[in-house]
Structure formats: structure tokens, C-alpha cells
Coordinates of C-alpha atoms in Angstrom, one line a residue:
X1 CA 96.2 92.1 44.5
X2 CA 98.3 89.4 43.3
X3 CA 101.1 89.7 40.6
X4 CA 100.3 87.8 37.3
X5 CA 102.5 84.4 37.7
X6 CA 104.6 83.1 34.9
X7 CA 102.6 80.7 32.7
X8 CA 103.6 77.9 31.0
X9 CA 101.4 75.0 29.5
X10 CA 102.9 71.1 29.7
X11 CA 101.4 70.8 26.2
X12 CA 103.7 73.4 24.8
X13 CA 105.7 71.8 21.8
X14 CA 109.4 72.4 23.7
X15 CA 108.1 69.1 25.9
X16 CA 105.3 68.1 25.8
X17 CA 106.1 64.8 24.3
X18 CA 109.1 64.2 26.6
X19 CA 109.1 61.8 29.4
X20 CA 108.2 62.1 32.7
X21 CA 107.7 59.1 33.6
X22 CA 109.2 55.6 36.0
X23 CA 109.5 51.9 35.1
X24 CA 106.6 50.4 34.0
X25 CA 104.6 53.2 32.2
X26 CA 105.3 55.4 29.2
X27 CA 104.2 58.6 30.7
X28 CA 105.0 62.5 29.7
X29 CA 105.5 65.7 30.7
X30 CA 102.1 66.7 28.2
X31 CA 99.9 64.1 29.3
X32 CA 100.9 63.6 33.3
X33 CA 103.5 66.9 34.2
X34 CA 100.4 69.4 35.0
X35 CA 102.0 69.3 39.2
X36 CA 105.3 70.2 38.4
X37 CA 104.1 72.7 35.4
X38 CA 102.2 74.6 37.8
X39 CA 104.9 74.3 40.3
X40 CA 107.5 75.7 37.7
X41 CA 105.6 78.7 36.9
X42 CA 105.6 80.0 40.7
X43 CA 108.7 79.0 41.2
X44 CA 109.8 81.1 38.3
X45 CA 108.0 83.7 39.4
X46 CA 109.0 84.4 42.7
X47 CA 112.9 83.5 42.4
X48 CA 113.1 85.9 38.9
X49 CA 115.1 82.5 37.5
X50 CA 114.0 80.3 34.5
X51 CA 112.6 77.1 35.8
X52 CA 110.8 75.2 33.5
X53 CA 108.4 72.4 33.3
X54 CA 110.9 70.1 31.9
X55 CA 113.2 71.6 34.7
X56 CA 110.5 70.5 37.5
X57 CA 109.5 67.0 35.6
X58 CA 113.0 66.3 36.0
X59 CA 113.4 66.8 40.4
X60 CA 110.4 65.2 40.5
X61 CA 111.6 62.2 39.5
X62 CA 115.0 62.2 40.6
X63 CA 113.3 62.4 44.2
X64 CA 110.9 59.7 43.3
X65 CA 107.8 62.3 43.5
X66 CA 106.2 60.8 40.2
X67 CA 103.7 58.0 41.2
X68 CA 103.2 54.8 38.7
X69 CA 100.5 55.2 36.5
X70 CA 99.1 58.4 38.0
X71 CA 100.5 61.9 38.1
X72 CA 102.4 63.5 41.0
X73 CA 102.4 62.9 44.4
X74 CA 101.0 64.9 46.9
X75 CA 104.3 65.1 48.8
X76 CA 106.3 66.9 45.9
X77 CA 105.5 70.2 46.7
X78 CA 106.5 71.5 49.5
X79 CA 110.2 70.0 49.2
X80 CA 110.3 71.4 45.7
X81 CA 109.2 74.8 46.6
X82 CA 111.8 74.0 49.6
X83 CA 114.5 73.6 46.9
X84 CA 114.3 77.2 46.6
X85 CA 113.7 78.7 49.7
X86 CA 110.1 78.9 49.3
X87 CA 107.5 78.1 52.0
X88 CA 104.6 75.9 50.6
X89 CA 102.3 73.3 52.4
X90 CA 99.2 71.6 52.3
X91 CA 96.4 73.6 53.5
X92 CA 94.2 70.4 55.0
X93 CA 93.5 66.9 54.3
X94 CA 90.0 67.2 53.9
X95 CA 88.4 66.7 50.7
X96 CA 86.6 69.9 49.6
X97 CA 85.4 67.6 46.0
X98 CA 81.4 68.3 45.3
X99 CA 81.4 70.4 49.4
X100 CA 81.5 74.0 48.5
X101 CA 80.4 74.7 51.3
X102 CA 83.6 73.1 53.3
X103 CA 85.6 75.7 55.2
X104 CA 88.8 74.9 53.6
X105 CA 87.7 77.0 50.5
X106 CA 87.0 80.2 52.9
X107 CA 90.5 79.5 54.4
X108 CA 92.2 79.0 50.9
X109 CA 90.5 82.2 49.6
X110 CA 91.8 84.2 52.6
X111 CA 95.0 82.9 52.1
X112 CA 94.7 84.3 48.4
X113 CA 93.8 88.0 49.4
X114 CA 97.0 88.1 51.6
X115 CA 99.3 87.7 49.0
X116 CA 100.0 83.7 48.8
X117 CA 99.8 81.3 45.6
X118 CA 97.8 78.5 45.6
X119 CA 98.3 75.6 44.1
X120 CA 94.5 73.1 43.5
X121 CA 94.2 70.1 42.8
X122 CA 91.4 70.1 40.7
X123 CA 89.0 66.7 40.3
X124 CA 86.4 65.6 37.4
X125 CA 84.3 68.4 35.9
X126 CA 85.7 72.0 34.4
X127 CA 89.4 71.3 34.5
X128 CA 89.4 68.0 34.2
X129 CA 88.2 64.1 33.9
X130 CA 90.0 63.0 36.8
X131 CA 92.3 65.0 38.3
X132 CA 94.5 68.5 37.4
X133 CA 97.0 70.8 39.5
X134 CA 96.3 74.4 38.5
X135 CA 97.9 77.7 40.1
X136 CA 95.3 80.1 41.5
X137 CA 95.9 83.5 42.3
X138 CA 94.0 86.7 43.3
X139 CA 93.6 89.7 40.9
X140 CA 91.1 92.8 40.7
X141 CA 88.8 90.5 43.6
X142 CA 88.3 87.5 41.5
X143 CA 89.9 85.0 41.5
X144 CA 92.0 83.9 38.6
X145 CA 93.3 80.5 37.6
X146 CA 97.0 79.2 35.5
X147 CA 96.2 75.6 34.1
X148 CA 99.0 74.0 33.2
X149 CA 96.7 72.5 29.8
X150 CA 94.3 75.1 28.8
X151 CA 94.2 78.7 27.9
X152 CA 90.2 78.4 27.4
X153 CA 88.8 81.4 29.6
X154 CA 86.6 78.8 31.3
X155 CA 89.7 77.2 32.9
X156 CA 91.4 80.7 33.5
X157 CA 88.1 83.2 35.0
X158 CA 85.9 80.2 35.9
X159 CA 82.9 80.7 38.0
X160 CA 83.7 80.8 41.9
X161 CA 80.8 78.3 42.8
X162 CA 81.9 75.9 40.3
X163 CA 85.6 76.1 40.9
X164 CA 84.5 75.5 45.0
X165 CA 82.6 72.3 43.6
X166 CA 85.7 70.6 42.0
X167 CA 88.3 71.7 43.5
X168 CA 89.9 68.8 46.3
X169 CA 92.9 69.9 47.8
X170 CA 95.2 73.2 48.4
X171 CA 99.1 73.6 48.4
X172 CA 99.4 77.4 50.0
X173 CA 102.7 79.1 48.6
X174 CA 104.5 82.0 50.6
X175 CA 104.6 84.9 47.9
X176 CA 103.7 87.5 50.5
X177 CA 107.0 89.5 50.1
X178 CA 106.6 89.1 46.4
X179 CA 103.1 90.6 45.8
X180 CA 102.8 93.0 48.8
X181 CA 105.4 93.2 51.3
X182 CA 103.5 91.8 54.2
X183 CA 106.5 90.0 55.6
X184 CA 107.1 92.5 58.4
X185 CA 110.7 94.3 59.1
X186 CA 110.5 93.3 62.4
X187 CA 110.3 89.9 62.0
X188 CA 114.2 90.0 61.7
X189 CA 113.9 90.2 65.2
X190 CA 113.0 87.1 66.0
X191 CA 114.1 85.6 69.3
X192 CA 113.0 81.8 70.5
X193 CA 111.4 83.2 73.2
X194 CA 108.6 85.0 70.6
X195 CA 109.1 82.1 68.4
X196 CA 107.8 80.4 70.3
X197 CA 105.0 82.1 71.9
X198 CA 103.8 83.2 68.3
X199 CA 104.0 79.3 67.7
X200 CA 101.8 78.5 70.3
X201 CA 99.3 81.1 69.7
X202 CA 99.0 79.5 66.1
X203 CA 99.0 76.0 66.7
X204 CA 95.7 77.1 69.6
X205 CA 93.9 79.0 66.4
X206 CA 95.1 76.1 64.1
X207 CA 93.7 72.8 66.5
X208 CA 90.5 75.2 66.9
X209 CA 89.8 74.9 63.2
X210 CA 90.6 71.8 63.5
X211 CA 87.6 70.7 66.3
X212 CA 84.5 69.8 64.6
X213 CA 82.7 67.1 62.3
X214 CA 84.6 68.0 59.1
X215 CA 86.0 65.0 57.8
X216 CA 86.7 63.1 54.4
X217 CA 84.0 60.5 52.6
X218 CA 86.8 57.5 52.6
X219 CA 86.5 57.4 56.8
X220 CA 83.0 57.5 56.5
X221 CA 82.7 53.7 57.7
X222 CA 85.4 54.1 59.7
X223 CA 84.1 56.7 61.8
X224 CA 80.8 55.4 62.1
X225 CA 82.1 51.9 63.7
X226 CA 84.1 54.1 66.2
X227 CA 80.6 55.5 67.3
X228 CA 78.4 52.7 67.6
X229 CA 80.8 50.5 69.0
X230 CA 81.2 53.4 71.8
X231 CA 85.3 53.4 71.2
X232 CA 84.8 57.6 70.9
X233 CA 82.2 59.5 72.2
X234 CA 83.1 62.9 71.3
X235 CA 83.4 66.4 73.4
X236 CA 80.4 68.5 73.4
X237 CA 78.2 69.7 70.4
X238 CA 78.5 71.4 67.3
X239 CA 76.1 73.8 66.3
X240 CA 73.1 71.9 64.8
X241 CA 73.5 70.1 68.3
X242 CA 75.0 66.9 67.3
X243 CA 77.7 65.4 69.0
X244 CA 81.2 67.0 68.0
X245 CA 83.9 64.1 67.5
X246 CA 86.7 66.9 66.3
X247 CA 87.7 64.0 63.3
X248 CA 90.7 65.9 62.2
X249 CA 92.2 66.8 65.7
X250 CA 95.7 65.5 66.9
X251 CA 95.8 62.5 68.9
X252 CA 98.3 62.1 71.7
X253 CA 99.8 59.1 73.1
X254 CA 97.8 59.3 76.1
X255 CA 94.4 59.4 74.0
X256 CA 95.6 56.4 71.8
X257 CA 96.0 54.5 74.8
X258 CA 92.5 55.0 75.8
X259 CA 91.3 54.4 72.4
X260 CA 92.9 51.0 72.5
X261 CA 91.9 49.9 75.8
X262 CA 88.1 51.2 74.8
X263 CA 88.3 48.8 72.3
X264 CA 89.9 46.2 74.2
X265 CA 87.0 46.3 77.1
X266 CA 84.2 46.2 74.1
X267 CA 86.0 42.9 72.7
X268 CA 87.0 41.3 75.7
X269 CA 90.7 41.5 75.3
X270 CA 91.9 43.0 78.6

């Protein structure tokens, strides 16, 4: 179970109607800050020190985090939360909008029952007409939500399957310690030589997760050209027995290389 975070809203008067904003636009914390709201109220929460939205408009800015027109950039969080000593990063790249059924909702709800923060990025439905940061934590087995612009209980205890519809992307934040002391005493024992092999035991289990068809709508056409022009062919089979392409897998130099000269054959260009 998950400590209550701090809450604050971006539409609270103290604000709301401040800038937060670059050249060109005429932006505020009430209408654009919900990303550095929600990053304010865990960072308050887990350093014990007042940090406030206004506090969090502001480094996002002065670090050139606030994107023209839009909201926040994707990149802001983790050196934000790195401001303070705080471990936070994007838990995948893969779209989880309208695919409830995408594994990177099991993986951010595990996340949750250990003892981390999340941070979603919410897109058009519930929480939002376009897009919303909101903190999510874990209390009690359900999962409970901190929107930067609501207190409606629709937005804070909202139903699972619908939350798994809209939400898009994670930001996991390290508040293990905080909630339940699961950062081990022996870890002060670290030595490179069990760095490291604890490093490669995760980055094996990571790039396993990583090796199947799960991919993101924009590559769609993409993708497909790749297979019917023969320039990947896959590695083996998925489940349903369809050819396993492992789409959000690293590529090494060596691979590129055999990409290019796979597409260099098909067009002649060797």
C-alpha cells in the first residue's frame, strides 16, 4: 500500500493564471502546467520539502522542457525528478491509447504494488480532451489517481478498464523506500562486480519483454514496407503463430548494416 501523495491542483487560485509559457504563445500554469503539477506533488512528497507547481512550471522552462503550443515534454521528468535525487523513467514507448489489453499496463500496475509512483499521461476521454499528466498510486488494492485539474471522484477512483483505455504512456517514480522499505540494507554493498552482473540479468529480462509484435500505430506503414519489401523477416513466431519481428528490440551496429545492405540489394544500389 502506497502513502497518500501531496495534492495540488494547477487551477488553484495561488497560480493558476500565471505563465508558464515560451515565445510565441500566452500559455499558463492552469491551462498547460498539469506535467509539472503532478510532478511537484511527488516530488514534495517523497523529499518532505515544499515544491510547488509554480516551483516546477518554473525548471521546466528554465531547461527548455515546455513545448510551443502544447504542454510538457516527455523528456522533463526524469531530469526533474533527477534534480532531487529521485529515480524516474519512462516505462515504454509503446502507445497503450484505446489497447487495454497492451502489456505495459500489467507492467505499470506491478510497478504500483511495489511501492513506485506513477506518473500517466492520460489521452481523450475521462481525464481529458486531448491529453493530461495525472499521478497514480496504489491504495487498499485499487488503484487511485491525483489529477492535477479535477477533484471529481471520476478522475480520482475511476474504473480500471476505462483508465487502461485512455491512458498512453508511464513515467515509473522510485518511492520504494518511501512507502515500504523495499530498498534492501544490503544493497549498500554494492560492488561493480554485482553491479554488474545484476545489470545484465536485467537488461536479459528487460530485451525479453521487449521481443514480440507490440508496437505503436504511427510505424504501422513503416513496418509493413519493411515486410513486404523483405528488408526484415523476423525470428521465429509468436503465439497465434505469426511471424515475430520483436519491433521494439535494440538494434546493433552489426544489424543496421544488414538492414541497409538488404535494402540496397532490393533497390539495386550495391
Amino acid at each position: 500500500m502506497n502513502k497518500k501523495p501531496v495534492s495540488y491542483l494547477q487551477t488553484d487560485p495561488r497560480w493558476k493564471n500565471k505563465p508558464y509559457r515560451v515565445p510565441g504563445e500566452t500559455a499558463t500554469i492552469g491551462d498547460s502546467g498539469c506535467g509539472p503539477t503532478a510532478a511537484a506533488m511527488l516530488i514534495e512528497t517523497l523529499t518532505g520539502k515544499t515544491y510547488t507547481p509554480e516551483d516546477a512550471c518554473a525548471w521546466s522552462i528554465a531547461h527548455g522542457y515546455k513545448a510551443l503550443k502544447a504542454g510538457t515534454y516527455y523528456a522533463y521528468f526524469a531530469p526533474q525528478f533527477a534534480e532531487f535525487g529521485i529515480k524516474c523513467w519512462q516505462l515504454s514507448w509503446t502507445n497503450g491509447y484505446h489497447n487495454p489489453k497492451a502489456k505495459v499496463h500489467d507492467q505499470a500496475l506491478e510497478y504500483l504494488k511495489q511501492g513506485y509512483y506513477l506518473i500517466a499521461l492520460m489521452k481523450k476521454g475521462t481525464w481529458t480532451g486531448g491529453g493530461h499528466f495525472v499521478v497514480v498510486w496504489w491504495a487498499d488494492d485499487k488503484i487511485r489517481i491525483n489529477d492535477p485539474a479535477s477533484t471529481r471522484d471520476k478522475r480520482l477512483n475511476g474504473d480500471p478498464a476505462t483508465f487502461r483505455n485512455e491512458a498512453a504512456y508511464y513515467w515509473v517514480v522510485d518511492a520504494r523506500e518511501y512507502n515500504n522499505g523495499t530498498i534492501k540494507q544490503e544493497d549498500e554493498d554494492m560492488d561493480q562486480e554485482k553491479f554488474n552482473k545484476m545489470f545484465a540479468t536485467a537488461m536479459q529480462q528487460y530485451r525479453q519483454e521487449l521481443r514480440d509484435n507490440d508496437s505503436g500505430e504511427w510505424s504501422r506503414a513503416a513496418r509493413q514496407f519493411a515486410i513486404d519489401q523483405g528488408i526484415f523477416a523476423g525470428s521465429g513466431t509468436v503465439p497465434d503463430g505469426t511471424p515475430n519481428f520483436m519491433w521494439e528490440d535494440f538494434l546493433t551496429r552489426e544489424q543496421c548494416a544488414q538492414v541497409l545492405y538488404r535494402f540496397a540489394q532490393k533497390y539495386g544500389l550495391e
